[in-house]
Amino acid sequence: MIPTYVFGWPSGKETGMYLAVDLGGTNLRVCLVKLEGGGKFEITQAKYRLSEEQKQEDGQRLFDFCAECLKAFIDSHQESGLIPKDEVLPLGFTFSYPCSQERIDHGVLIRWTKGFGAPNTEGHDVVEMFRKALAKNSVPAKVVALTCDTTGTLIASHYVNPKTRIACIFGTGCNAAYMERVRDIPKIAELGIDPDTEMAINCEWGAFDSFEHENLPRTKYDQIIDETSNKPGEQAFEKLISGRYLGEILRLIICELIDEGVLFLGQNTYKIEIPYSLDTAFLSLMESDPTDELLMIIGIFSHFFALETTLAERQFFRALAKLVARRAARLSACGIAAIVSKMGYLEEGCAVGADGSLYNKYPKFADRIHEGLQDIFGEKGKNIVTYHAEDGSGIGSAIVAAMTKERKDANIYPNY
Ligand code: ADP
Ligand code: MG
């Protein structure tokens, strides 16, 4: 549970031009956001794919890459006239890995997650590293706030829908954020912040049940994922839920059946035996196959894995995909229910802004969360409704930057 130094909700009146850089688990995104107030905004963006090598090379190199992409983006939009020349724009940096913050423009990486392992980064202030990269490349941008995608989603969702109380991410990783009263945040009791003030909390719930694994049952497939990951023991909750792992869970089940001689006898199975070769997006496709013959599943297995399947096998794979994805959604409902209970949101109800490819693209993922909430809370569970949050890590980051600028200009907790 990480205090974010995002003080309270946005007013909806935030305005101005901001840059946002989002170092997600799968992509790097740079955005120019024009906040127009009244919950309105305009966004221009560019996306860059991160390679597996980049995730493992020296950390400074990774931030240099972010700065280089940002520089190219700014250059091209200065030419097009969208960004004024000779202006240093404020920037919100969305860095969605657990960071311990002492103030909003600072964050020491606690640990890499989602398969990243870049050396010389854990234990370092990532804002400092990013600033160094910006300076090296003479990028006309000033980092004013560091946030994670989840906190950004909380703020962006509230900007457009003030009933929002909670935000969740279901992408490469998973996480949640909510707004807490400062008097209920023991970690920052010493700072002398007014106890009635509110501050967003980044739950980092992907780390729930890590190491001891005391709370949640795990299958042998979950254990293999954990033990063969670059961070055994860590991110236990996330490994049961997020997009990085769901495909791999299904692949491990299939591989076990291959080893037992039950599946694909006489066929060459080397392709499906490559770790992480079955993307979670395939599970989405398998579940959404509308044909009786399951033609989509035929296509996936023949095209990507050079395997022929029988109808019974395809029905079985689809049922497995459903089990894996439904468990992920229902565990997520437990997390949401925990926040709802803690904050007493059940009676009044609340909206939960959710983002990430798993939430946005996996068929019925939201329905299954809602089904889980009703199993937990009964009829009243219907008061808790998730919805697709419009871009937390770009817009949200910009709004957080705007809120921070306003707060500091008003001399409210300027050192935080
Ligand atoms: P990031 O985590 O970088 O912000 P996303 O929110 O796009 O990025 O999440 C990427 C994850 O979503 C990957 O693990 C990928 O396997 C998964 N994914 C991508 N497309 C789909 C899809 N159609 N259905 C389900 N999962 C998907
Ligand atoms: Mg993301």
Coordinates of C-alpha atoms and ligand atoms in Angstrom, one line a residue:
M1 CA 0.0 0.0 0.0
I2 CA 1.9 3.1 -1.3
P3 CA 0.9 6.7 -0.5
T4 CA 1.1 8.6 -3.8
Y5 CA 1.1 12.3 -2.8
V6 CA -1.9 12.8 -5.1
F7 CA -4.0 14.9 -2.7
G8 CA -7.7 14.4 -3.2
W9 CA -9.8 14.3 -6.4
P10 CA -9.4 16.5 -9.4
S11 CA -11.9 19.4 -9.6
G12 CA -12.6 18.7 -13.2
K13 CA -11.5 22.3 -13.9
E14 CA -7.8 21.4 -14.5
T15 CA -6.6 22.9 -17.8
G16 CA -3.4 23.3 -19.8
M17 CA -0.9 21.4 -22.0
Y18 CA 0.9 18.5 -20.6
L19 CA 3.2 15.7 -21.7
A20 CA 2.8 12.2 -20.4
V21 CA 5.1 9.3 -20.7
D22 CA 3.8 5.9 -19.9
L23 CA 6.3 3.0 -19.5
G24 CA 3.8 0.1 -19.4
G25 CA 4.6 -3.5 -19.3
T26 CA 4.3 -4.0 -23.0
N27 CA 4.5 -0.6 -24.6
L28 CA 6.0 2.8 -24.2
R29 CA 3.6 5.6 -24.9
V30 CA 4.2 9.3 -25.2
C31 CA 1.3 11.7 -25.2
L32 CA 0.5 15.3 -25.5
V33 CA -2.6 16.1 -23.5
K34 CA -4.6 19.3 -23.6
L35 CA -6.9 19.5 -20.6
E36 CA -9.8 21.7 -21.4
G37 CA -11.7 21.6 -18.1
G38 CA -15.2 20.3 -17.5
G39 CA -14.0 16.7 -17.8
K40 CA -12.8 17.4 -21.4
F41 CA -9.5 16.8 -23.0
E42 CA -7.6 16.2 -26.3
I43 CA -4.9 13.7 -26.7
T44 CA -2.2 13.1 -29.3
Q45 CA 0.0 10.1 -28.8
A46 CA 2.6 7.7 -30.2
K47 CA 3.3 4.1 -29.1
Y48 CA 6.6 2.2 -29.2
R49 CA 6.9 -1.5 -28.6
L50 CA 9.4 -2.6 -25.9
S51 CA 11.5 -5.5 -26.7
E52 CA 12.3 -8.3 -24.2
E53 CA 16.0 -7.2 -24.4
Q54 CA 15.2 -3.7 -23.5
K55 CA 13.4 -4.9 -20.4
Q56 CA 16.7 -6.6 -19.2
E57 CA 19.3 -4.1 -20.3
D58 CA 20.8 -1.4 -18.1
G59 CA 18.2 0.8 -16.5
Q60 CA 19.7 4.1 -17.6
R61 CA 19.6 2.8 -21.1
L62 CA 15.8 2.1 -20.7
F63 CA 15.2 5.7 -19.5
D64 CA 17.4 7.0 -22.3
F65 CA 15.1 5.2 -24.8
C66 CA 12.1 6.8 -23.2
A67 CA 13.7 10.2 -23.5
E68 CA 14.7 9.6 -27.1
C69 CA 11.2 8.6 -28.1
L70 CA 9.8 11.7 -26.3
K71 CA 12.3 13.9 -28.1
A72 CA 11.3 12.5 -31.5
F73 CA 7.6 13.0 -30.6
I74 CA 8.2 16.6 -29.5
D75 CA 10.3 17.4 -32.5
S76 CA 7.7 16.2 -34.9
H77 CA 4.9 18.1 -33.1
Q78 CA 6.9 21.3 -32.9
E79 CA 7.2 21.0 -36.7
S80 CA 3.4 20.4 -37.1
G81 CA 2.8 23.4 -34.8
L82 CA 1.0 21.5 -32.1
I83 CA 3.7 22.1 -29.6
P84 CA 5.0 25.7 -29.3
K85 CA 8.8 26.0 -29.9
D86 CA 11.0 27.3 -27.0
E87 CA 8.5 26.1 -24.4
V88 CA 9.3 23.6 -21.6
L89 CA 6.2 21.6 -21.0
P90 CA 5.3 20.0 -17.6
L91 CA 5.4 16.2 -17.8
G92 CA 3.7 13.4 -15.9
F93 CA 5.6 10.2 -15.8
T94 CA 3.6 7.1 -15.5
F95 CA 5.9 4.4 -14.2
S96 CA 3.8 1.4 -13.3
Y97 CA 6.2 -0.5 -11.0
P98 CA 6.1 -0.3 -7.2
C99 CA 8.0 2.8 -6.1
S100 CA 8.4 4.2 -2.7
Q101 CA 7.7 7.9 -2.8
E102 CA 8.7 10.7 -0.4
R103 CA 7.1 13.3 -2.6
I104 CA 5.3 13.3 -5.9
D105 CA 8.3 14.0 -8.1
H106 CA 10.4 11.2 -6.7
G107 CA 10.2 7.4 -6.5
V108 CA 12.6 4.7 -5.6
L109 CA 11.9 1.5 -7.4
I110 CA 11.1 -1.2 -4.8
R111 CA 11.2 -4.1 -7.3
W112 CA 10.7 -4.7 -10.9
T113 CA 7.5 -6.6 -11.8
K114 CA 5.9 -7.9 -15.1
G115 CA 9.0 -9.6 -16.3
F116 CA 11.3 -6.5 -16.2
G117 CA 14.8 -7.0 -14.8
A118 CA 16.9 -4.0 -15.9
P119 CA 19.9 -3.8 -13.6
N120 CA 20.9 -0.7 -11.7
T121 CA 17.3 0.5 -11.2
E122 CA 15.9 -1.2 -8.1
G123 CA 16.8 1.0 -5.2
H124 CA 17.3 4.0 -7.4
D125 CA 15.1 7.2 -7.9
V126 CA 13.6 6.6 -11.3
V127 CA 12.6 10.3 -11.7
E128 CA 16.3 11.2 -11.2
M129 CA 17.3 8.6 -13.9
F130 CA 14.6 9.9 -16.3
R131 CA 15.6 13.5 -15.7
K132 CA 19.2 12.6 -16.5
A133 CA 18.0 11.0 -19.7
L134 CA 16.0 14.1 -20.6
A135 CA 18.9 16.4 -20.0
K136 CA 21.3 14.2 -22.0
N137 CA 18.9 14.5 -25.0
S138 CA 18.0 18.2 -24.4
V139 CA 14.3 17.3 -24.2
P140 CA 12.2 20.4 -23.4
A141 CA 10.1 18.8 -20.7
K142 CA 10.1 19.0 -16.9
V143 CA 9.0 16.0 -14.8
V144 CA 6.5 17.4 -12.2
A145 CA 4.8 14.1 -11.1
L146 CA 5.5 10.4 -11.0
T147 CA 2.4 8.2 -10.9
C148 CA 1.5 4.7 -11.7
D149 CA -1.1 3.7 -14.3
T150 CA -3.5 2.7 -11.6
T151 CA -3.5 6.0 -9.7
G152 CA -3.6 7.8 -13.0
T153 CA -6.7 5.8 -13.9
L154 CA -8.3 6.6 -10.6
I155 CA -7.8 10.3 -11.3
A156 CA -8.7 10.3 -15.0
S157 CA -11.8 8.2 -14.3
H158 CA -13.0 10.6 -11.6
Y159 CA -12.3 13.6 -13.9
V160 CA -14.9 12.2 -16.4
N161 CA -17.1 10.3 -13.9
P162 CA -17.2 11.8 -10.4
K163 CA -18.9 8.7 -9.0
T164 CA -15.6 6.8 -9.4
R165 CA -14.1 5.7 -6.1
I166 CA -11.8 2.9 -7.2
A167 CA -9.6 2.1 -10.2
C168 CA -8.2 -1.2 -11.4
I169 CA -5.7 -2.2 -14.0
F170 CA -5.9 -5.5 -15.9
G171 CA -3.0 -5.4 -18.3
T172 CA 0.4 -7.1 -18.3
G173 CA 0.1 -6.7 -14.5
C174 CA -2.8 -6.0 -12.2
N175 CA -3.4 -3.4 -9.5
A176 CA -5.9 -1.1 -7.8
A177 CA -6.0 2.4 -6.3
Y178 CA -8.5 4.3 -4.1
M179 CA -8.7 7.5 -2.2
E180 CA -7.9 7.3 1.6
R181 CA -8.1 9.7 4.5
V182 CA -4.7 10.8 5.7
R183 CA -5.6 9.9 9.3
D184 CA -6.0 6.3 8.1
I185 CA -2.5 6.2 6.5
P186 CA -0.1 5.2 9.3
K187 CA 2.9 5.3 6.9
I188 CA 2.7 9.0 6.6
A189 CA 1.5 9.9 10.2
E190 CA 4.7 11.8 10.9
L191 CA 4.5 14.2 8.0
G192 CA 2.1 16.6 9.6
I193 CA -0.4 16.5 6.8
D194 CA -4.0 17.5 7.9
P195 CA -5.6 14.2 8.9
D196 CA -8.8 15.2 7.0
T197 CA -7.0 15.6 3.7
E198 CA -7.4 12.7 1.3
M199 CA -4.6 11.0 -0.6
A200 CA -4.7 8.4 -3.3
I201 CA -3.3 5.0 -2.3
N202 CA -1.6 2.7 -4.9
C203 CA -2.5 -0.7 -3.5
E204 CA 0.1 -2.7 -5.4
W205 CA -2.3 -5.6 -4.9
G206 CA -0.5 -7.7 -7.4
A207 CA 1.9 -8.4 -4.5
F208 CA -0.9 -9.8 -2.3
D209 CA -0.1 -13.2 -0.8
S210 CA 3.5 -13.1 -2.0
F211 CA 6.2 -15.4 -0.6
E212 CA 4.2 -17.2 2.1
H213 CA 1.2 -17.9 -0.1
E214 CA -1.0 -18.2 3.0
N215 CA -4.3 -17.0 1.6
L216 CA -5.0 -18.2 -1.9
P217 CA -4.9 -21.8 -3.2
R218 CA -2.5 -22.3 -6.1
T219 CA -2.5 -25.0 -8.7
K220 CA 0.7 -26.8 -9.7
Y221 CA 0.6 -24.6 -12.9
D222 CA 0.6 -21.5 -10.8
Q223 CA 3.6 -22.9 -8.9
I224 CA 5.5 -23.6 -12.1
I225 CA 4.8 -20.0 -13.3
D226 CA 6.1 -18.7 -10.1
E227 CA 9.2 -20.9 -9.8
T228 CA 10.3 -20.3 -13.4
S229 CA 9.6 -16.5 -13.3
N230 CA 12.5 -14.1 -12.9
K231 CA 11.0 -13.2 -9.5
P232 CA 9.9 -16.4 -7.7
G233 CA 7.7 -15.8 -4.7
E234 CA 6.7 -12.2 -5.8
Q235 CA 3.5 -10.8 -7.3
A236 CA 1.5 -13.8 -6.2
F237 CA -1.9 -12.3 -6.8
E238 CA -0.8 -10.9 -10.2
K239 CA 0.4 -14.2 -11.4
L240 CA -3.1 -15.6 -11.0
I241 CA -4.8 -12.7 -12.7
S242 CA -2.9 -10.6 -15.2
G243 CA -2.5 -10.8 -19.0
R244 CA 1.2 -11.7 -18.8
Y245 CA 0.3 -15.0 -17.2
L246 CA -3.2 -16.3 -18.2
G247 CA -2.0 -17.6 -21.6
E248 CA 1.0 -19.3 -19.9
I249 CA -1.3 -21.1 -17.4
L250 CA -3.3 -22.6 -20.2
R251 CA -0.1 -23.5 -22.1
L252 CA 1.3 -25.3 -19.1
I253 CA -1.8 -27.4 -18.7
I254 CA -1.6 -28.3 -22.4
C255 CA 2.1 -29.2 -22.1
E256 CA 1.4 -31.5 -19.2
L257 CA -1.2 -33.3 -21.2
I258 CA 1.3 -33.6 -24.1
D259 CA 3.9 -35.1 -21.7
E260 CA 1.3 -37.6 -20.5
G261 CA 0.7 -38.6 -24.1
V262 CA -2.9 -37.5 -24.0
L263 CA -2.7 -34.7 -26.6
F264 CA -1.2 -34.3 -30.0
L265 CA 0.3 -37.8 -30.3
G266 CA 2.5 -38.1 -33.3
Q267 CA 2.6 -34.4 -33.9
N268 CA 5.6 -32.1 -33.5
T269 CA 4.8 -30.0 -30.4
Y270 CA 8.0 -27.9 -30.1
K271 CA 6.3 -24.6 -30.8
I272 CA 3.8 -24.8 -28.1
E273 CA 6.5 -26.0 -25.7
I274 CA 8.2 -22.6 -25.9
P275 CA 7.5 -20.7 -22.7
Y276 CA 5.0 -17.8 -23.0
S277 CA 4.3 -18.7 -26.6
L278 CA 0.5 -18.7 -26.0
D279 CA -0.5 -15.1 -25.5
T280 CA -3.6 -14.3 -23.4
A281 CA -5.0 -12.7 -26.5
F282 CA -5.4 -16.2 -27.9
L283 CA -7.6 -17.1 -24.9
S284 CA -9.8 -14.1 -25.8
L285 CA -10.1 -15.3 -29.4
M286 CA -10.8 -18.9 -28.2
E287 CA -13.6 -17.7 -26.0
S288 CA -15.1 -15.5 -28.6
D289 CA -15.1 -18.1 -31.4
P290 CA -18.7 -18.0 -32.7
T291 CA -18.6 -21.1 -34.8
D292 CA -19.8 -24.6 -33.9
E293 CA -16.7 -26.1 -35.4
L294 CA -14.5 -23.6 -33.4
L295 CA -12.7 -22.5 -36.6
M296 CA -10.9 -19.7 -34.8
I297 CA -9.3 -22.3 -32.5
I298 CA -8.4 -24.5 -35.5
G299 CA -6.7 -21.4 -36.9
I300 CA -4.7 -20.5 -33.8
F301 CA -3.4 -24.0 -33.3
S302 CA -2.5 -24.7 -36.9
H303 CA -1.2 -21.2 -37.7
F304 CA 0.8 -20.4 -34.6
F305 CA 1.7 -23.9 -33.3
A306 CA 1.5 -26.1 -36.4
L307 CA -0.9 -28.5 -34.6
E308 CA -4.0 -30.2 -35.7
T309 CA -6.9 -30.4 -33.3
T310 CA -10.1 -32.4 -33.0
L311 CA -13.4 -30.7 -32.1
A312 CA -13.4 -32.3 -28.7
E313 CA -9.9 -30.9 -28.0
R314 CA -11.0 -27.5 -29.1
Q315 CA -14.0 -27.6 -26.9
F316 CA -11.8 -28.7 -24.0
F317 CA -9.3 -25.8 -24.7
R318 CA -12.1 -23.3 -24.7
A319 CA -13.4 -24.7 -21.4
L320 CA -9.9 -24.4 -19.9
A321 CA -9.6 -20.8 -21.2
K322 CA -12.9 -20.0 -19.5
L323 CA -11.8 -21.5 -16.2
V324 CA -8.5 -19.7 -16.2
A325 CA -10.0 -16.3 -17.1
R326 CA -13.0 -16.7 -14.8
R327 CA -10.8 -17.4 -11.8
A328 CA -8.8 -14.2 -12.7
A329 CA -12.0 -12.1 -12.8
R330 CA -13.4 -13.6 -9.6
L331 CA -10.2 -13.1 -7.7
S332 CA -10.2 -9.5 -8.9
A333 CA -13.8 -9.1 -7.5
C334 CA -12.4 -10.1 -4.1
G335 CA -9.9 -7.3 -4.2
I336 CA -12.5 -4.8 -5.2
A337 CA -14.8 -6.1 -2.5
A338 CA -12.1 -5.6 0.1
I339 CA -11.7 -1.9 -0.8
V340 CA -15.5 -1.4 -0.9
S341 CA -15.8 -3.0 2.6
K342 CA -13.0 -1.0 4.1
M343 CA -14.3 2.3 2.8
G344 CA -18.0 1.5 3.3
Y345 CA -19.0 2.1 -0.3
L346 CA -21.5 -0.8 -0.6
E347 CA -24.8 1.0 0.4
E348 CA -24.2 4.1 -1.7
G349 CA -22.6 2.1 -4.5
C350 CA -19.6 3.3 -6.5
A351 CA -18.1 3.2 -9.9
V352 CA -14.8 1.4 -10.5
G353 CA -12.8 2.7 -13.5
A354 CA -10.9 -0.2 -15.1
D355 CA -8.4 -0.3 -17.9
G356 CA -5.9 -2.6 -19.5
S357 CA -6.2 -5.0 -22.5
L358 CA -7.5 -7.9 -20.4
Y359 CA -10.4 -5.8 -19.1
N360 CA -11.0 -4.1 -22.4
K361 CA -10.7 -7.0 -24.8
Y362 CA -11.3 -10.3 -22.9
P363 CA -14.9 -11.3 -23.6
K364 CA -17.1 -11.2 -20.4
F365 CA -14.2 -10.3 -18.1
A366 CA -16.3 -7.4 -16.7
D367 CA -19.4 -9.6 -16.4
R368 CA -17.4 -12.2 -14.4
I369 CA -16.2 -9.5 -12.0
H370 CA -19.7 -8.3 -11.5
E371 CA -20.9 -11.9 -11.0
G372 CA -18.2 -12.3 -8.3
L373 CA -19.2 -9.1 -6.6
Q374 CA -22.8 -10.4 -6.4
D375 CA -21.6 -13.7 -5.0
I376 CA -19.7 -11.8 -2.3
F377 CA -22.3 -9.0 -1.4
G378 CA -25.6 -10.5 -2.7
E379 CA -28.0 -8.2 -4.4
K380 CA -26.1 -5.1 -3.1
G381 CA -23.1 -6.2 -5.1
K382 CA -25.0 -4.7 -8.1
N383 CA -24.2 -1.3 -6.6
I384 CA -20.5 -1.7 -7.5
V385 CA -20.1 -1.3 -11.2
T386 CA -16.9 -1.4 -13.2
Y387 CA -16.6 0.5 -16.4
H388 CA -14.0 1.1 -19.1
A389 CA -11.9 4.0 -17.9
E390 CA -10.7 6.2 -20.7
D391 CA -6.9 6.1 -20.7
G392 CA -5.6 6.5 -17.2
S393 CA -1.9 6.5 -17.9
G394 CA -1.9 9.3 -20.4
I395 CA -4.8 11.6 -19.4
G396 CA -4.6 10.6 -15.7
S397 CA -0.9 11.4 -15.6
A398 CA -1.5 14.8 -17.2
I399 CA -4.3 15.6 -14.7
V400 CA -2.0 14.6 -11.8
A401 CA 0.6 16.9 -13.2
A402 CA -1.9 19.7 -13.4
M403 CA -3.2 19.1 -9.9
T404 CA 0.4 19.0 -8.6
K405 CA 1.2 22.3 -10.3
E406 CA -1.9 23.9 -8.9
R407 CA -1.2 22.6 -5.4
K408 CA 2.4 23.8 -5.4
D409 CA 1.4 27.2 -6.9
A410 CA -1.1 27.5 -4.0
N411 CA 1.7 26.6 -1.6
I412 CA -0.1 23.5 -0.3
Y413 CA 2.4 21.0 1.0
P414 CA 4.9 22.3 -1.6
N415 CA 7.6 19.9 -0.4
Y416 CA 5.5 16.9 -1.1
Ligands
ADP1 P1 0.4 -2.6 -20.5 O1 0.4 -3.6 -19.4 O2 1.8 -2.5 -21.1 O3 -0.1 -1.3 -20.1 P2 -2.0 -3.7 -21.9 O4 -3.0 -3.1 -21.0 O5 -2.2 -3.6 -23.4 O6 -0.5 -3.1 -21.7 O7 -1.8 -5.2 -21.5 C1 -1.0 -6.1 -22.2 C2 -1.3 -7.5 -21.8 O8 -2.7 -7.8 -22.2 C3 -0.4 -8.6 -22.4 O9 -0.1 -9.4 -21.3 C4 -1.3 -9.3 -23.4 O10 -1.1 -10.7 -23.3 C5 -2.7 -9.0 -22.9 N1 -3.6 -8.9 -24.1 C6 -3.4 -8.3 -25.2 N2 -4.4 -8.4 -26.1 C7 -5.3 -9.1 -25.4 C8 -6.7 -9.6 -25.7 N3 -7.2 -9.4 -26.9 N4 -7.3 -10.3 -24.7 C9 -6.7 -10.5 -23.6 N5 -5.5 -10.1 -23.2 C10 -4.8 -9.4 -24.1
MG2 MG -1.1 0.2 -19.4

